Short mmCIF file of C-alpha atoms in Angstrom, two decimals:
data_model
loop_
_atom_site.label_atom_id
_atom_site.label_comp_id
_atom_site.label_asym_id
_atom_site.label_seq_id
_atom_site.Cartn_x
_atom_site.Cartn_y
_atom_site.Cartn_z
CA MET A 1 75.94 98.33 90.76
CA ALA A 2 74.17 99.99 93.12
CA PRO A 3 72.69 103.02 92.22
CA PHE A 4 74.90 106.52 92.89
CA MET A 5 71.63 109.12 94.04
CA GLN A 6 72.68 113.26 95.10
CA GLU A 7 70.67 115.67 97.19
CA SER A 8 70.23 119.25 95.49
CA SER A 9 69.49 121.92 98.07
CA ILE A 10 66.00 122.06 99.53
CA TYR A 11 64.60 124.88 100.73
CA PRO A 12 60.91 124.76 102.68
CA THR A 13 58.02 126.02 100.82
CA TYR A 14 54.80 127.54 102.44
CA ALA A 15 51.49 126.17 102.36
CA SER A 16 49.29 127.83 104.79
CA THR A 17 48.87 131.64 105.01
CA GLU A 18 47.25 133.48 107.58
CA LYS A 19 45.84 137.20 107.18
CA LEU A 20 46.51 140.16 109.63
CA ASN A 21 44.96 143.86 108.65
CA GLY A 22 43.06 142.63 105.49
CA THR A 23 46.76 141.29 104.18
CA LEU A 24 47.61 137.59 103.58
CA LEU A 25 50.83 135.96 105.08
CA SER A 26 52.66 133.60 104.21
CA SER A 27 52.75 131.56 106.82
CA PRO A 28 56.37 129.11 108.41
CA SER A 29 54.47 126.40 108.50
CA PRO A 30 56.77 123.83 105.44
CA ILE A 31 54.88 120.85 103.82
CA LYS A 32 57.44 118.17 103.71
CA LYS A 33 60.73 118.21 101.67
CA GLN A 34 61.06 116.73 98.91
CA ASN A 35 64.68 115.06 97.37
CA ASP A 36 65.24 116.10 94.42
CA LEU A 37 67.42 112.93 92.96
CA VAL A 38 69.64 112.90 90.25
CA TYR A 39 70.62 109.58 89.17
CA GLU A 40 71.87 108.06 86.16
CA PRO A 41 72.25 103.84 85.81
CA GLY A 42 75.47 102.72 86.02
CA ARG A 43 77.21 105.63 86.53
CA SER A 44 78.90 107.24 88.88
CA ASN A 45 80.22 110.85 89.49
CA ILE A 46 84.67 110.37 88.80
CA GLU A 47 86.57 112.46 91.35
CA ASP A 48 88.95 114.75 89.84
CA HIS A 49 92.71 114.10 90.97
CA SER A 50 94.32 117.77 89.51
CA ASP A 51 95.83 118.09 92.99
CA TYR A 52 96.01 114.87 94.15
CA GLU A 53 97.68 114.42 97.97
CA HIS A 54 99.01 111.16 97.78
CA ASP A 55 101.14 111.69 94.72
CA ASP A 56 104.01 110.50 96.79
CA LEU A 57 102.77 106.75 96.86
CA ARG A 58 102.28 106.05 92.79
CA PRO A 59 104.32 103.65 91.83
CA ILE A 60 107.46 103.17 90.24
CA PHE A 61 109.61 99.64 89.85
CA PRO A 62 113.13 100.83 90.95
CA ASN A 63 115.82 98.65 88.19
CA VAL A 64 117.63 97.13 91.77
CA HIS A 65 118.62 94.05 92.58
CA TRP A 66 118.05 92.09 96.47
CA GLU A 67 119.38 88.67 97.56
CA PRO A 68 117.21 85.71 97.79
CA LEU A 69 115.22 85.79 101.06
CA THR A 70 116.42 83.21 104.25
CA GLU A 71 114.48 81.65 106.97
CA VAL A 72 113.55 84.52 109.62
CA PRO A 73 112.39 83.56 112.93
CA TYR A 74 108.55 84.77 113.58
CA HIS A 75 105.76 84.84 116.53
CA ASP A 76 102.13 85.09 116.03
CA ARG A 77 101.56 87.77 118.30
CA GLY A 78 98.08 86.65 117.98
CA LEU A 79 99.38 83.11 120.33
CA GLN A 80 98.88 86.40 123.23
CA GLY A 81 95.55 87.75 121.86
CA ASP A 82 92.67 87.72 124.74
CA PRO A 83 89.52 84.55 123.11
CA GLN A 84 87.64 87.20 123.87
CA PHE A 85 88.64 90.67 122.89
CA ARG A 86 88.19 92.77 125.52
CA ASN A 87 91.00 95.20 124.91
CA LEU A 88 90.33 95.74 121.23
CA LEU A 89 87.34 96.21 121.25
CA ALA A 90 86.80 98.35 124.31
CA ASP A 91 86.12 101.30 122.41
CA ALA A 92 84.29 99.71 119.44
CA THR A 93 80.84 101.16 118.62
CA ASP A 94 79.60 98.08 116.36
CA ILE A 95 80.99 94.89 115.12
CA PHE A 96 79.45 91.97 113.17
CA ASP A 97 80.60 89.14 110.60
CA TYR A 98 79.71 89.14 107.13
CA ASN A 99 78.67 85.35 107.06
CA PRO A 100 79.50 82.35 109.68
CA LYS A 101 82.26 81.61 107.58
CA ILE A 102 84.59 84.50 106.56
CA GLY A 103 84.43 88.76 107.05
CA THR A 104 83.68 90.62 110.49
CA GLU A 105 83.57 94.84 109.76
CA VAL A 106 84.77 96.16 112.86
CA HIS A 107 83.55 100.15 113.68
CA GLY A 108 84.65 102.68 116.46
CA VAL A 109 88.46 101.04 116.29
CA ASN A 110 91.65 103.57 115.46
CA LEU A 111 94.54 101.18 114.03
CA ALA A 112 97.42 103.94 114.08
CA LYS A 113 96.81 104.32 117.87
CA LEU A 114 96.15 100.62 118.59
CA THR A 115 98.25 99.13 122.43
CA ASN A 116 100.20 96.50 122.02
CA ALA A 117 97.00 94.30 123.86
CA GLN A 118 94.46 95.53 121.19
CA LYS A 119 98.02 94.88 118.54
CA ASP A 120 97.41 90.90 120.11
CA GLU A 121 93.69 90.71 120.16
CA LEU A 122 93.89 91.82 116.21
CA ALA A 123 95.89 88.98 115.27
CA ARG A 124 94.34 86.75 116.97
CA LEU A 125 90.97 88.11 115.63
CA ILE A 126 91.96 88.41 111.98
CA ALA A 127 93.68 84.82 111.67
CA THR A 128 89.69 84.11 113.53
CA ARG A 129 87.72 85.72 110.86
CA GLY A 130 90.10 85.03 107.94
CA VAL A 131 89.94 89.38 106.79
CA VAL A 132 88.36 92.05 109.17
CA PHE A 133 87.23 95.73 107.74
CA PHE A 134 88.21 99.31 109.41
CA ARG A 135 86.36 102.68 108.29
CA ASP A 136 87.45 105.64 107.13
CA GLN A 137 91.26 105.15 109.10
CA LYS A 138 91.99 108.84 108.25
CA ASP A 139 94.91 108.43 110.61
CA LEU A 140 97.14 105.33 109.88
CA ASP A 141 98.78 107.22 107.33
CA ILE A 142 101.58 104.85 105.55
CA ASP A 143 104.38 105.11 108.33
CA ALA A 144 102.12 103.71 111.03
CA GLN A 145 100.41 101.46 107.97
CA ARG A 146 104.00 99.69 107.95
CA GLN A 147 104.70 100.46 112.23
CA LEU A 148 101.81 98.28 112.66
CA GLY A 149 102.16 95.43 110.16
CA GLU A 150 106.17 95.84 111.78
CA TYR A 151 104.95 94.87 114.87
CA PHE A 152 103.55 91.39 113.55
CA GLY A 153 106.82 90.35 111.88
CA LYS A 154 109.18 91.47 109.21
CA LEU A 155 108.25 93.52 106.28
CA HIS A 156 107.80 91.62 103.02
CA LYS A 157 109.30 93.14 100.01
CA HIS A 158 108.08 91.93 96.48
CA ALA A 159 109.68 91.42 93.78
CA THR A 160 108.23 92.72 90.87
CA THR A 161 105.41 94.34 92.18
CA SER A 162 105.52 98.33 92.12
CA VAL A 163 106.09 100.56 95.73
CA PRO A 164 105.93 103.94 96.83
CA ARG A 165 108.25 106.70 94.43
CA ARG A 166 109.05 108.47 98.01
CA GLY A 167 111.79 106.33 97.44
CA ASP A 168 112.37 105.13 100.69
CA ILE A 169 109.57 102.35 101.32
CA ASP A 170 110.06 99.57 99.61
CA ASP A 171 108.27 96.64 101.62
CA VAL A 172 105.11 99.00 100.50
CA HIS A 173 103.47 97.36 97.84
CA VAL A 174 101.25 99.88 95.56
CA VAL A 175 98.02 98.93 93.99
CA TYR A 176 97.24 101.86 91.05
CA THR A 177 94.83 101.79 87.80
CA ASP A 178 93.85 105.07 86.59
CA GLU A 179 91.98 106.66 83.57
CA LYS A 180 95.26 105.44 81.36
CA SER A 181 95.46 102.18 82.66
CA LYS A 182 94.40 99.21 80.35
CA GLU A 183 92.39 97.07 81.89
CA GLN A 184 93.39 93.60 82.41
CA ARG A 185 90.34 91.02 82.68
CA ALA A 186 90.57 89.69 79.43
CA THR A 187 93.81 88.69 80.05
CA PHE A 188 92.77 85.99 82.68
CA ALA A 189 90.90 83.37 83.70
CA PRO A 190 88.31 84.23 85.56
CA THR A 191 89.27 81.36 88.83
CA PHE A 192 93.11 82.61 88.05
CA LEU A 193 92.45 85.80 89.09
CA TRP A 194 91.97 84.26 92.84
CA HIS A 195 95.56 84.03 95.29
CA SER A 196 96.87 85.20 98.23
CA ASP A 197 99.94 87.11 97.95
CA VAL A 198 103.93 85.57 97.16
CA THR A 199 102.62 81.54 98.19
CA TYR A 200 106.22 80.66 96.80
CA GLU A 201 108.36 82.23 99.11
CA ILE A 202 109.71 80.58 101.93
CA GLN A 203 107.51 82.30 104.24
CA PRO A 204 104.90 83.62 103.43
CA PRO A 205 102.81 86.52 104.47
CA SER A 206 100.49 86.12 107.45
CA TYR A 207 98.59 89.75 108.58
CA THR A 208 98.50 91.86 105.76
CA SER A 209 96.59 95.35 105.09
CA LEU A 210 95.31 97.34 102.77
CA LYS A 211 94.72 100.50 102.57
CA LEU A 212 92.30 102.36 99.82
CA LEU A 213 93.54 105.59 99.06
CA SER A 214 91.88 106.42 96.02
CA GLY A 215 88.71 104.66 94.56
CA PRO A 216 84.99 104.58 93.06
CA PRO A 217 82.29 106.25 94.55
CA ARG A 218 79.43 103.41 95.96
CA GLY A 219 78.17 102.05 93.06
CA GLY A 220 81.37 102.75 91.17
CA GLY A 221 83.25 99.65 91.13
CA GLY A 222 86.61 97.54 92.45
CA ASP A 223 84.84 95.94 94.89
CA THR A 224 87.20 92.73 96.55
CA LEU A 225 86.53 89.69 97.06
CA TRP A 226 88.51 87.00 99.50
CA SER A 227 87.22 83.08 99.75
CA SER A 228 88.21 81.03 103.70
CA GLN A 229 90.80 78.14 103.62
CA TYR A 230 89.40 77.02 106.74
CA ALA A 231 86.15 76.29 104.64
CA VAL A 232 87.88 75.15 101.41
CA TYR A 233 88.99 72.16 103.86
CA ASP A 234 85.52 72.07 105.43
CA LEU A 235 83.84 71.53 102.07
CA LEU A 236 86.14 67.74 101.47
CA SER A 237 84.89 64.72 102.42
CA PRO A 238 87.00 63.06 105.79
CA GLY A 239 88.45 60.86 102.94
CA MET A 240 89.51 63.88 100.76
CA GLN A 241 90.75 66.21 103.20
CA LYS A 242 93.10 62.65 104.59
CA TYR A 243 94.47 62.29 101.06
CA LEU A 244 95.07 66.12 100.73
CA GLU A 245 96.72 65.97 103.81
CA GLY A 246 99.12 63.52 102.37
CA LEU A 247 100.64 66.05 99.56
CA GLU A 248 102.41 69.00 98.22
CA ALA A 249 101.90 71.54 95.93
CA LEU A 250 105.20 73.66 93.98
CA HIS A 251 104.51 77.39 94.26
CA SER A 252 106.10 79.62 91.85
CA ALA A 253 107.34 83.14 91.18
CA HIS A 254 108.20 82.32 87.80
CA ILE A 255 104.48 83.50 86.21
CA GLN A 256 104.84 86.83 88.05
CA ALA A 257 108.62 87.21 86.98
CA ASP A 258 108.06 86.43 83.45
CA GLY A 259 105.33 89.38 83.37
CA SER A 260 107.24 91.67 84.45
CA ASN A 261 110.37 91.05 82.03
CA ALA A 262 107.91 90.88 78.80
CA LEU A 263 107.07 94.57 79.95
CA GLY A 264 110.17 96.32 80.28
CA ARG A 265 110.41 96.15 84.68
CA ALA A 266 112.98 94.85 86.78
CA VAL A 267 112.52 92.10 88.49
CA ARG A 268 114.49 92.40 91.68
CA ARG A 269 114.91 89.33 92.44
CA ASP A 270 115.53 85.51 91.01
CA PRO A 271 112.18 83.90 91.22
CA VAL A 272 112.10 80.85 92.83
CA VAL A 273 109.68 77.63 93.08
CA THR A 274 108.67 76.62 96.79
CA LYS A 275 107.31 73.43 97.65
CA HIS A 276 104.91 73.69 100.76
CA PRO A 277 101.81 71.36 102.12
CA LEU A 278 98.97 71.34 100.71
CA VAL A 279 97.07 71.38 103.71
CA ARG A 280 98.15 73.34 106.86
CA THR A 281 97.63 74.41 109.83
CA ASN A 282 97.26 77.64 111.39
CA PRO A 283 99.40 78.18 114.81
CA VAL A 284 96.56 80.84 116.74
CA THR A 285 93.61 79.42 115.70
CA GLY A 286 94.69 75.11 115.52
CA TRP A 287 92.40 75.02 112.31
CA LYS A 288 93.04 73.27 109.41
CA SER A 289 93.04 75.17 105.98
CA VAL A 290 93.62 74.45 102.47
CA PHE A 291 96.81 75.77 101.62
CA PHE A 292 95.84 76.83 97.53
CA ASN A 293 96.58 79.54 95.49
CA PRO A 294 95.36 79.65 91.70
CA GLY A 295 97.91 82.30 91.29
CA PHE A 296 101.04 80.07 91.45
CA VAL A 297 100.67 76.85 92.09
CA THR A 298 101.51 74.80 89.33
CA ALA A 299 101.74 70.80 89.92
CA ILE A 300 100.68 68.49 92.78
CA VAL A 301 103.81 66.27 93.85
CA GLY A 302 104.05 62.99 93.70
CA VAL A 303 100.77 62.13 91.70
CA PRO A 304 100.23 61.96 87.75
CA LYS A 305 100.21 64.77 86.10
CA ALA A 306 96.39 64.38 84.93
CA GLU A 307 95.25 64.24 88.04
CA SER A 308 98.17 66.79 89.93
CA ASN A 309 95.87 69.07 87.58
CA ALA A 310 92.58 67.74 88.01
CA ILE A 311 93.16 68.65 91.65
CA ILE A 312 94.06 71.73 90.36
CA ASN A 313 91.15 72.68 89.00
CA TYR A 314 88.85 71.03 91.69
CA LEU A 315 90.38 72.92 94.21
CA ASN A 316 90.26 76.03 91.80
CA GLU A 317 86.20 75.48 91.46
CA LEU A 318 85.57 75.37 95.07
CA ILE A 319 87.64 78.45 96.07
CA ALA A 320 86.38 80.21 92.85
CA THR A 321 82.41 79.26 93.33
CA THR A 322 81.47 78.08 96.67
CA GLN A 323 79.77 81.50 97.95
CA GLU A 324 78.63 80.67 101.54
CA ILE A 325 82.78 81.28 101.66
CA HIS A 326 82.88 83.50 100.20
CA VAL A 327 83.15 87.37 101.70
CA ARG A 328 82.85 90.60 99.11
CA PHE A 329 83.83 94.47 100.58
CA GLN A 330 82.97 97.51 98.61
CA TRP A 331 85.36 100.02 99.83
CA GLN A 332 85.04 104.07 100.65
CA LYS A 333 88.59 105.74 101.24
CA ASN A 334 90.53 105.28 103.74
CA ASP A 335 89.41 101.83 104.28
CA VAL A 336 91.19 99.09 105.54
CA ALA A 337 91.23 95.21 105.30
CA PHE A 338 93.02 93.23 107.62
CA TRP A 339 93.32 89.86 106.54
CA ASP A 340 95.16 86.73 107.23
CA ASN A 341 97.57 85.55 103.97
CA ARG A 342 97.73 81.92 105.12
CA VAL A 343 94.28 81.35 105.03
CA CYS A 344 92.48 83.36 102.57
CA ASN A 345 92.66 83.61 99.15
CA HIS A 346 91.39 86.74 97.36
CA SER A 347 89.53 88.28 94.19
CA ALA A 348 89.90 91.84 92.82
CA SER A 349 87.36 92.95 90.73
CA TYR A 350 87.05 94.91 87.24
CA GLY A 351 85.16 97.15 85.59
CA PHE A 352 85.40 100.20 87.78
CA ALA A 353 87.33 102.65 84.83
CA PRO A 354 87.63 105.14 84.53
CA HIS A 355 87.50 105.58 88.05
CA ARG A 356 91.44 105.79 89.79
CA ARG A 357 92.01 102.60 92.46
CA HIS A 358 95.14 103.40 94.30
CA ALA A 359 95.59 101.63 97.39
CA VAL A 360 98.76 100.53 99.65
CA ARG A 361 99.24 97.54 101.05
CA VAL A 362 101.66 96.13 104.25
CA ALA A 363 102.72 92.12 104.60
CA CYS A 364 104.95 90.27 107.06
CA HIS A 365 106.34 87.08 106.59
CA ALA A 366 105.15 84.13 108.95
CA GLU A 367 106.06 81.01 109.57
CA ARG A 368 107.48 78.53 106.91
CA PRO A 369 103.52 76.55 106.53
CA VAL A 370 103.77 73.55 108.23
CA PHE A 371 100.71 70.48 108.31
CA ASP A 372 99.98 69.49 112.66
CA PRO A 373 97.85 66.10 111.90
CA ALA A 374 96.38 67.06 115.62
CA GLY A 375 94.77 70.58 114.18
CA LYS A 376 91.30 71.19 114.27
CA SER A 377 88.56 71.77 112.06
CA GLN A 378 87.03 74.95 111.91
CA GLU A 379 83.57 73.84 111.14
CA GLU A 380 83.16 70.93 113.28
CA GLU A 381 84.58 72.95 115.93
CA THR A 382 82.37 75.35 116.04
CA ASN A 383 79.03 73.40 115.44
CA ALA A 384 80.07 71.58 118.42
CA ARG A 385 80.74 74.85 120.19
CA TYR A 386 77.13 76.06 119.29
CA GLY A 387 74.98 73.22 119.61
CA LEU A 388 74.46 72.92 115.44
CA PRO A 389 74.08 69.62 113.53
CA ARG A 390 77.07 68.03 111.99
CA VAL A 391 76.89 68.63 108.92
CA ASN A 392 76.27 66.58 105.79
CA LYS A 393 78.48 65.68 103.28
CA ASP A 394 76.27 62.78 102.07
CA GLY A 395 76.00 63.99 98.12
CA SER A 396 73.74 61.56 97.38
CA GLY A 397 69.57 61.13 97.38
CA HIS A 398 67.14 63.36 95.13
CA PRO A 399 67.95 67.44 94.59
CA ASN A 400 65.33 69.35 95.51
CA TYR A 401 66.09 72.84 94.86
CA ASN A 402 63.76 75.53 96.39
CA ASP A 403 65.94 78.85 96.56
#
């Protein structure tokens, strides 16, 4: 954890004197002021929520039932976006990548006031970089967040998770933990926490936004991590890439539904199991990505059980433990993360109790996942564009790790 620091009020002190008519007077020349830091290792101030401004967005679990989803038309707005992002970045004050594979932060852009051209470029940027971060988006209230999400496609309604108590926006998913919540980290293996959202749907989401309404202060925990599945594909040998391109995986909603039933909560749509290609092609970038979800994939189709388990365990390890394909975001109030759910897995992190963590998520349905053999590799295309050497995938020889 990063240190928590608090600066107390500092008043100038005077070090020199002057004499007037034999009387010593204080001089107005101050000495260098000194910070009085208050620091407790691993501890941070707890916010008072007695008068909570987002009470209408706290979670409820309505007892309703919805019909099964059917396929809906989808047109990816990112296809219209300028590859140079000139409209989106016209008002930007800064933009930087977290690492070459995934994650970009943009400053100076107000998500609540984008033109259609800027929205198209936002979609292209998200599809390209996997996840894009925007700080201090006060103007993006829940209605503006939904409107922005609807521009990209039909909003997804989650069958099991909580929705806002406001009651009229059941296509918003509420993330909520407070001092009364039971911590869940002992319930899951760390690799299982990595997931992309609702990939069991026939049209899993593409552009997904999460805004933090209230959370731990800096150093209080509660970060979110994302992992690039473009990069997972590029980690594989050519032979393994070809092999996985011919396979499909089963994505199941039953784990979530069973958990809700066990807690006595309604499951608002009957759980489904859907078969998707294990490698898919993004329509905006043309890049291939592994389409694997540690939280929802239960089997690889058409291979023996032992082989299926080996593939699942191998992809779990790559997603969860390959550091250069990860980005980690330390949230502040009103920050927004916008990611392409087709090409990212993400994972929450625990250890932020007793702080409240409250966020709202909006996601739109994308196309039914497809694999295009003409798709490209992100790594190969990027390396060719910038004249970088071809990545070595020869694991033989003698290692010499000096970091």
